[in-house]
Coordinates of C-alpha atoms in Angstrom, one line a residue:
X1 CA -6.5 -185.1 -51.6
X2 CA -4.5 -182.0 -52.5
X3 CA -0.7 -181.9 -52.6
X4 CA 1.4 -178.7 -52.8
X5 CA 5.2 -178.6 -53.4
X6 CA 7.1 -175.4 -53.3
X7 CA 10.7 -174.8 -54.3
X8 CA 12.5 -171.5 -53.7
X9 CA 15.9 -169.8 -53.9
X10 CA 16.8 -166.4 -52.4
X11 CA 20.1 -164.6 -52.8
X12 CA 21.2 -161.4 -50.9
X13 CA 24.6 -159.9 -51.6
X14 CA 25.8 -157.3 -49.1
X15 CA 29.0 -155.6 -50.1
X16 CA 30.7 -152.7 -48.2
X17 CA 33.8 -151.4 -49.9
X18 CA 36.6 -149.1 -48.8
X19 CA 36.4 -145.5 -50.1
X20 CA 40.1 -145.5 -51.0
X21 CA 39.3 -147.4 -54.2
X22 CA 41.9 -150.2 -53.5
X23 CA 44.8 -147.7 -53.4
X24 CA 47.7 -148.8 -51.2
X25 CA 47.8 -145.6 -49.2
X26 CA 49.7 -147.0 -46.3
X27 CA 52.5 -148.2 -48.6
X28 CA 52.6 -144.8 -50.3
X29 CA 53.0 -143.1 -46.9
X30 CA 55.8 -145.4 -45.8
X31 CA 53.8 -147.7 -43.4
X32 CA 54.9 -151.2 -44.3
X33 CA 53.0 -154.5 -43.7
X34 CA 49.5 -153.0 -44.1
X35 CA 48.5 -153.1 -47.7
X36 CA 48.8 -156.9 -48.4
X37 CA 45.9 -157.3 -50.9
X38 CA 42.8 -155.5 -52.1
X39 CA 41.0 -156.2 -48.8
X40 CA 43.6 -154.3 -46.9
X41 CA 44.0 -151.2 -49.1
X42 CA 43.9 -147.7 -47.6
X43 CA 45.3 -146.5 -44.3
X44 CA 45.3 -148.0 -40.8
X45 CA 43.2 -146.4 -38.1
X46 CA 45.3 -143.6 -36.5
X47 CA 43.9 -141.7 -33.5
X48 CA 45.5 -139.1 -31.2
X49 CA 44.0 -136.9 -28.4
X50 CA 42.6 -133.6 -29.8
X51 CA 42.9 -134.7 -33.4
X52 CA 40.3 -136.1 -35.9
X53 CA 40.7 -139.8 -36.5
X54 CA 42.2 -140.7 -39.9
X55 CA 42.4 -144.0 -41.7
X56 CA 40.0 -146.5 -43.1
X57 CA 36.7 -147.3 -41.3
X58 CA 36.5 -150.6 -39.4
X59 CA 34.9 -153.7 -40.8
X60 CA 35.5 -152.7 -44.4
X61 CA 35.5 -154.1 -47.0
X62 CA 32.8 -156.6 -46.1
X63 CA 31.7 -159.3 -48.6
X64 CA 28.5 -161.0 -47.2
X65 CA 26.6 -163.2 -49.6
X66 CA 23.6 -165.2 -48.4
X67 CA 21.8 -167.9 -50.4
X68 CA 18.9 -169.9 -49.1
X69 CA 17.5 -173.0 -50.8
X70 CA 14.0 -174.0 -49.6
X71 CA 11.7 -177.0 -50.4
X72 CA 8.4 -177.7 -48.8
X73 CA 5.6 -180.2 -49.3
X74 CA 2.1 -180.1 -47.8
X75 CA -0.6 -182.7 -48.3
X76 CA -4.3 -182.2 -47.3
X77 CA -6.9 -184.9 -47.3
X78 CA -10.3 -185.6 -45.9
X79 CA -11.4 -189.0 -44.6
X80 CA -14.8 -189.1 -43.0
X81 CA -14.9 -186.5 -40.2
X82 CA -11.1 -186.1 -40.2
X83 CA -9.3 -183.4 -42.2
X84 CA -5.7 -184.4 -42.1
X85 CA -2.7 -182.3 -43.2
X86 CA 1.0 -183.3 -43.1
X87 CA 4.2 -182.2 -44.7
X88 CA 7.7 -180.9 -44.3
X89 CA 9.9 -177.9 -44.9
X90 CA 13.7 -177.8 -45.4
X91 CA 15.9 -174.7 -45.7
X92 CA 19.6 -175.0 -46.7
X93 CA 21.4 -171.8 -45.7
X94 CA 24.6 -170.7 -47.3
X95 CA 26.5 -167.7 -45.9
X96 CA 29.8 -166.9 -47.7
X97 CA 31.4 -164.1 -45.8
X98 CA 34.7 -162.3 -45.6
X99 CA 35.1 -159.4 -43.2
X100 CA 37.5 -158.2 -40.6
X101 CA 37.2 -155.2 -38.4
X102 CA 40.9 -154.4 -38.0
X103 CA 42.6 -155.9 -41.1
X104 CA 44.8 -152.8 -41.6
X105 CA 45.7 -152.4 -38.0
X106 CA 45.2 -149.5 -35.6
X107 CA 47.7 -147.0 -34.1
X108 CA 46.2 -145.3 -31.0
X109 CA 48.4 -142.5 -29.7
X110 CA 48.0 -141.2 -26.1
X111 CA 49.7 -138.5 -24.0
X112 CA 52.1 -140.7 -22.1
X113 CA 55.3 -139.5 -23.9
X114 CA 54.6 -135.7 -23.9
X115 CA 52.9 -135.1 -20.5
X116 CA 54.5 -133.6 -17.4
X117 CA 55.3 -136.5 -15.0
X118 CA 54.5 -134.2 -12.1
X119 CA 51.0 -133.5 -13.4
X120 CA 50.3 -136.2 -16.1
X121 CA 46.5 -135.9 -16.0
X122 CA 46.3 -132.3 -17.4
X123 CA 49.4 -132.2 -19.7
X124 CA 50.5 -133.6 -23.0
X125 CA 49.9 -132.8 -26.7
X126 CA 48.4 -135.3 -29.1
X127 CA 50.0 -133.8 -32.2
X128 CA 53.4 -134.0 -30.6
X129 CA 52.8 -137.7 -29.8
X130 CA 51.9 -138.3 -33.4
X131 CA 55.1 -136.5 -34.7
X132 CA 57.2 -138.7 -32.3
X133 CA 55.8 -141.8 -34.0
X134 CA 55.3 -143.5 -30.6
X135 CA 51.8 -145.0 -30.5
X136 CA 50.6 -146.4 -27.2
X137 CA 50.1 -149.8 -28.8
X138 CA 49.5 -151.4 -32.2
X139 CA 46.9 -154.0 -33.0
X140 CA 45.8 -156.0 -36.1
X141 CA 43.7 -158.9 -37.1
X142 CA 42.5 -160.4 -40.3
X143 CA 40.7 -163.2 -42.1
X144 CA 42.4 -165.6 -44.5
X145 CA 40.0 -166.2 -47.3
X146 CA 36.2 -166.5 -47.4
X147 CA 34.3 -168.5 -44.8
X148 CA 31.6 -170.8 -46.2
X149 CA 29.1 -171.1 -43.4
X150 CA 26.4 -173.7 -43.8
X151 CA 23.2 -174.9 -41.9
X152 CA 20.1 -176.9 -42.7
X153 CA 16.7 -176.5 -40.8
X154 CA 14.2 -179.3 -41.1
X155 CA 10.6 -179.2 -40.0
X156 CA 7.9 -181.9 -40.1
X157 CA 4.3 -181.7 -39.1
X158 CA 1.0 -183.6 -39.0
X159 CA -2.4 -182.1 -38.1
X160 CA -5.9 -183.5 -37.8
X161 CA -9.0 -181.4 -37.6
X162 CA -11.5 -183.9 -36.1
X163 CA -15.1 -183.0 -36.3
X164 CA -16.3 -185.1 -33.3
X165 CA -19.8 -183.7 -33.5
X166 CA -21.5 -181.2 -35.7
X167 CA -20.8 -178.5 -33.1
X168 CA -17.5 -179.8 -31.7
X169 CA -14.2 -179.8 -33.5
X170 CA -10.9 -181.0 -32.0
X171 CA -7.6 -179.9 -33.5
X172 CA -4.6 -182.3 -33.0
X173 CA -1.2 -181.2 -34.1
X174 CA 2.4 -182.4 -33.8
X175 CA 5.5 -180.6 -35.1
X176 CA 9.1 -181.8 -35.1
X177 CA 12.1 -179.6 -36.0
X178 CA 15.8 -180.5 -36.5
X179 CA 18.3 -177.7 -36.6
X180 CA 21.2 -179.5 -38.4
X181 CA 24.6 -177.9 -37.9
X182 CA 23.3 -175.3 -35.6
X183 CA 24.4 -172.5 -35.4
X184 CA 26.7 -173.0 -38.4
X185 CA 29.4 -175.2 -39.8
X186 CA 32.2 -174.3 -42.1
X187 CA 32.9 -176.1 -45.4
X188 CA 36.6 -176.3 -44.8
X189 CA 36.5 -176.9 -41.0
X190 CA 38.0 -173.5 -40.1
X191 CA 35.9 -172.9 -37.0
X192 CA 37.3 -173.1 -33.5
X193 CA 35.8 -173.4 -30.0
X194 CA 37.1 -172.5 -26.6
X195 CA 37.9 -175.6 -24.6
X196 CA 37.1 -174.8 -20.9
X197 CA 39.0 -177.9 -19.8
X198 CA 42.3 -176.9 -21.3
X199 CA 41.9 -173.2 -21.5
X200 CA 42.9 -173.3 -25.2
X201 CA 41.1 -172.9 -28.5
X202 CA 40.2 -176.2 -30.2
X203 CA 39.3 -176.9 -33.8
X204 CA 35.8 -178.1 -34.4
X205 CA 35.2 -181.5 -35.9
X206 CA 38.0 -183.1 -33.8
X207 CA 38.4 -184.7 -30.4
X208 CA 36.4 -182.9 -27.8
X209 CA 34.2 -181.1 -30.4
X210 CA 33.2 -183.8 -32.9
X211 CA 30.4 -181.7 -34.4
X212 CA 31.5 -179.3 -37.1
X213 CA 29.3 -176.6 -35.6
X214 CA 30.7 -176.9 -32.1
X215 CA 27.2 -177.6 -30.6
X216 CA 25.7 -181.0 -30.0
X217 CA 22.7 -181.7 -32.3
X218 CA 19.5 -181.3 -30.3
X219 CA 16.9 -183.8 -31.3
X220 CA 14.3 -183.0 -28.7
X221 CA 12.3 -180.3 -30.6
X222 CA 8.9 -181.9 -30.4
X223 CA 5.8 -179.7 -30.1
X224 CA 2.4 -181.4 -29.6
X225 CA -0.8 -179.4 -29.5
X226 CA -4.5 -180.2 -28.6
X227 CA -7.2 -177.7 -29.1
X228 CA -11.0 -177.7 -29.2
X229 CA -13.7 -175.4 -30.4
X230 CA -17.5 -175.4 -29.8
X231 CA -19.8 -172.9 -31.4
X232 CA -22.7 -172.0 -29.1
X233 CA -24.9 -170.0 -31.4
X234 CA -24.8 -168.7 -34.9
X235 CA -22.5 -165.8 -33.9
X236 CA -20.7 -167.2 -30.8
X237 CA -17.9 -169.7 -30.4
X238 CA -16.2 -171.2 -27.3
X239 CA -12.6 -172.3 -27.7
X240 CA -10.1 -173.7 -25.4
X241 CA -6.5 -175.0 -25.4
X242 CA -6.6 -178.2 -23.4
X243 CA -3.0 -179.1 -23.5
X244 CA -0.2 -177.2 -25.3
X245 CA 3.2 -178.0 -24.0
X246 CA 6.7 -178.2 -25.6
X247 CA 8.9 -181.0 -24.3
X248 CA 12.6 -180.8 -24.2
X249 CA 15.5 -182.5 -22.4
X250 CA 18.2 -180.8 -20.4
X251 CA 21.6 -181.9 -21.8
X252 CA 23.2 -181.4 -18.4
X253 CA 21.0 -183.4 -16.2
X254 CA 18.9 -185.4 -18.7
X255 CA 15.6 -184.6 -17.0
X256 CA 12.5 -183.8 -19.1
X257 CA 11.0 -180.5 -18.6
X258 CA 8.4 -178.4 -20.5
X259 CA 7.4 -174.9 -21.2
X260 CA 4.5 -173.4 -23.3
X261 CA 4.7 -174.0 -27.0
X262 CA 2.1 -171.4 -27.9
X263 CA 4.7 -168.9 -29.1
X264 CA 6.3 -171.5 -31.3
X265 CA 3.4 -173.3 -32.7
X266 CA 0.3 -171.1 -32.8
X267 CA -0.7 -169.3 -35.9
X268 CA -4.2 -167.7 -36.2
X269 CA -6.3 -169.0 -39.0
X270 CA -10.0 -168.4 -39.6
X271 CA -12.4 -170.2 -41.8
X272 CA -11.9 -173.6 -40.3
X273 CA -14.7 -175.9 -39.2
X274 CA -15.4 -173.8 -36.1
X275 CA -13.3 -170.7 -36.9
X276 CA -10.8 -171.9 -34.3
X277 CA -7.2 -170.7 -34.6
X278 CA -4.4 -173.2 -35.0
X279 CA -2.0 -174.6 -37.6
X280 CA 0.8 -177.0 -36.8
X281 CA 2.7 -176.1 -39.9
X282 CA 3.0 -172.4 -38.9
X283 CA 6.3 -170.8 -39.6
X284 CA 5.6 -167.6 -37.7
X285 CA 7.6 -168.4 -34.6
X286 CA 11.2 -168.5 -33.3
X287 CA 13.4 -171.2 -34.9
X288 CA 13.9 -174.6 -33.2
X289 CA 17.6 -173.6 -32.6
X290 CA 16.4 -170.9 -30.1
X291 CA 14.5 -173.6 -28.2
X292 CA 17.6 -175.8 -28.4
X293 CA 19.5 -173.2 -26.5
X294 CA 16.8 -173.1 -23.8
X295 CA 16.8 -176.9 -23.6
X296 CA 20.6 -177.0 -23.1
X297 CA 20.8 -174.2 -20.6
X298 CA 19.2 -175.9 -17.6
X299 CA 21.7 -176.5 -14.7
X300 CA 22.3 -180.1 -13.7
X301 CA 19.6 -181.4 -11.4
X302 CA 17.2 -178.6 -12.0
X303 CA 13.7 -179.5 -13.1
X304 CA 11.9 -176.6 -14.7
X305 CA 8.2 -177.0 -15.4
X306 CA 6.1 -174.3 -17.0
X307 CA 2.7 -175.8 -17.9
X308 CA 0.4 -173.9 -20.2
X309 CA -2.7 -173.4 -18.1
X310 CA -6.2 -174.4 -19.3
X311 CA -8.2 -171.5 -20.7
X312 CA -11.3 -170.8 -22.6
X313 CA -12.5 -167.9 -24.7
X314 CA -15.9 -166.7 -26.1
X315 CA -15.8 -165.1 -29.5
X316 CA -18.6 -163.3 -31.3
X317 CA -18.6 -162.6 -35.1
X318 CA -20.2 -159.5 -36.4
X319 CA -21.0 -158.7 -40.0
X320 CA -18.7 -156.1 -41.6

């Protein structure tokens, strides 16, 4: 028996700063209510027809720091004609972000105050509009503090390579994934969701949206697999996928439906008992959260069935 345990930490800071160097330019030019802190230094965005845009770029500064903590454990053992593998993988995702794309505001000027009412489409002067100090509108938004977004992805698997006969190997696999707090929760509960019943925004973690992520936890991410491989001659191998189906349940109607799990489970691997591809612990596929969206998107009363057809393949190995 062989047991492998892995621990990992990754950290990725992405910082995008404003070129003004934290200088309160708007305050110096007599535009109040813009430079409130270091995150709102510089000028607001000012645009006028025929003139070059001035002001700070949108979505700056941006402070995006991502930290992932990962632990996995895999156990391999051989019992008679069975080679059994099982284990789990867990990833805790921390995203600490602060970014707003219009934190200094914007002042778009048009030609509505300097055009000729008789011929408004072809008259007006952008520079004159700017000197009048009459923008068409003013907009601003911002973020109060840093958001601490969190999520944990769990994955469990068991796999059995069963050598039924000297020339016949059957691969059995089962994987289960749990996307906890998908897509993300916030450490201080500062996320909101749109309530279609009331037409108003609703804080997450309260009545109507009891989950901190705003999405009901999907526990139906079960992916079974059954494969077989039969070598014919020294250089040939026949393989087939007998049943390979991902089961999920529609949240709306509650019916079970299935669609192929090959894209989520399969990972080519050579050197096995029959050189047959397949590994239930593969991580080279879309996350379970993406399958959760598919499972919850079925309309009420609709049964969708997408069976993975039986197939066989003949492979020939050649010396390099």
